[in-house]
Amino acid sequence: MQSETIDLVSATPGHRHSLTVLRFGQRGCGPKAMIQAALHADEVPAMLVAQKLRALLAELETQGDLLGEVILVPYANPLGLGQLLLGQHQGRFDLHDGTNFNRHLPDLSETVRLAVQGQLGSDAATNTALVRVALAQAAAALKAQDPVSDLKNRLLQLAVDSEIVLDLHCDSEAVMHLYALTPQADLALELGALIGAQAVLLATESGDSPFDEACSRPWLQLQAHFPEHPLPLGCFSTTIELRGQADTDHGLALRDAQGIVEFLRRRGLVAGTPAPLPLVRCQPTPLSASEPITAPRAGVVVFHVAPGTQVQAGTLIADLVDVGSGATEALCAQSAGVLYARVATRWATPGTRLAKIAGTTLVRTGKLLGP
Ligand SMILES: [Zn+2]
């Protein structure tokens, strides 16, 4: 294992942040995976799984069982990690301007399209290699003057030429679930089976360029732009939500890390025969059909359903108690599916998304992720 420190651009004299990057295997040798933890900095379970991965990967490397290169960023957001406000950790949004750390990653599609135009041929492997090099070059050329943009660029530079990108997050209170591109449903389901995902949410575009899609969508866009040339999707990239913020458990984290290593084995990065795939715990569902249970007004939230529960249309999800009138409003599901996440607070403000259900019948449009 090699440990590397990357200093980020500083916005304030005397105030500097740095990224720690752990490299396993040999650079440029075999398939490449990039795994990062807690881009929304207060996602502690993701950082614990990264530490379990660090130990497993170091052991594989020592045994000579690592057949590819794995980059592990054990805490992907040192800026957000230091954002404590009145005792509360604020890791999701940049306190300078309120932007979500996992949105508006650079979209390299157009730069890469121009770079490979006229060079693609009839061989899929050659085309894939060309695009991979062009992606790495486009990312390397990104420049930033502020720490947050620099952080996004640096992470993208580490990831964008990978075959596999695993972005480890967690939700507020949740069961294991993951997000991926619709055409990669099979891989998402395989990974989901290995880590026990209870929802696999698919979209071709979630909106506002989250990190996983900044790595995987250029391939989709290039494929669409050059239909006359064979070009497989060269990067499987996914956001894994490692349950809820309070779910730090050594046993669970180790099992999660072992599931991820099994996935790497199945992709040719780790030696050995893959174990039989566990039974899937869910079928993929469209992200556009994920139903938010939204608070229409302020009030006290009393949940009737825990994460992981299969609900039906009409199931009572929560009561919203109006502290002025005393009235209780029942908030019910419109669609059937697994309630995979809910908020950790019990005071609702108008418009708060209190819970999410992996349904199949709704058709939402526009930006599909929460703020
Ligand atoms: Zn997150």
Tab-separated table of C-alpha atoms and ligand atoms in Angstrom, residues 38-43 92 100 102 168-171 239 241, ligand 1:
chain	number	residue	atom	x	y	z
A	38	ALA	CA	-18.073	10.111	2.668
A	39	LEU	CA	-18.147	12.740	-0.058
A	40	HIS	CA	-20.890	14.154	2.151
A	41	ALA	CA	-18.447	14.392	4.990
A	42	ASP	CA	-20.655	13.375	7.926
A	43	GLU	CA	-21.272	9.879	6.518
A	92	ARG	CA	-23.638	17.627	2.921
A	100	ASN	CA	-24.180	20.074	-2.245
A	102	ASN	CA	-21.951	15.764	-4.518
A	168	LEU	CA	-19.625	5.176	-0.401
A	169	HIS	CA	-22.267	7.281	1.334
A	170	CYS	CA	-25.015	6.759	3.887
A	171	ASP	CA	-28.539	8.096	4.312
A	239	THR	CA	-23.378	5.367	-5.128
A	241	GLU	CA	-25.782	4.107	0.723
B	1	ZN	ZN	-24.200	11.204	0.590
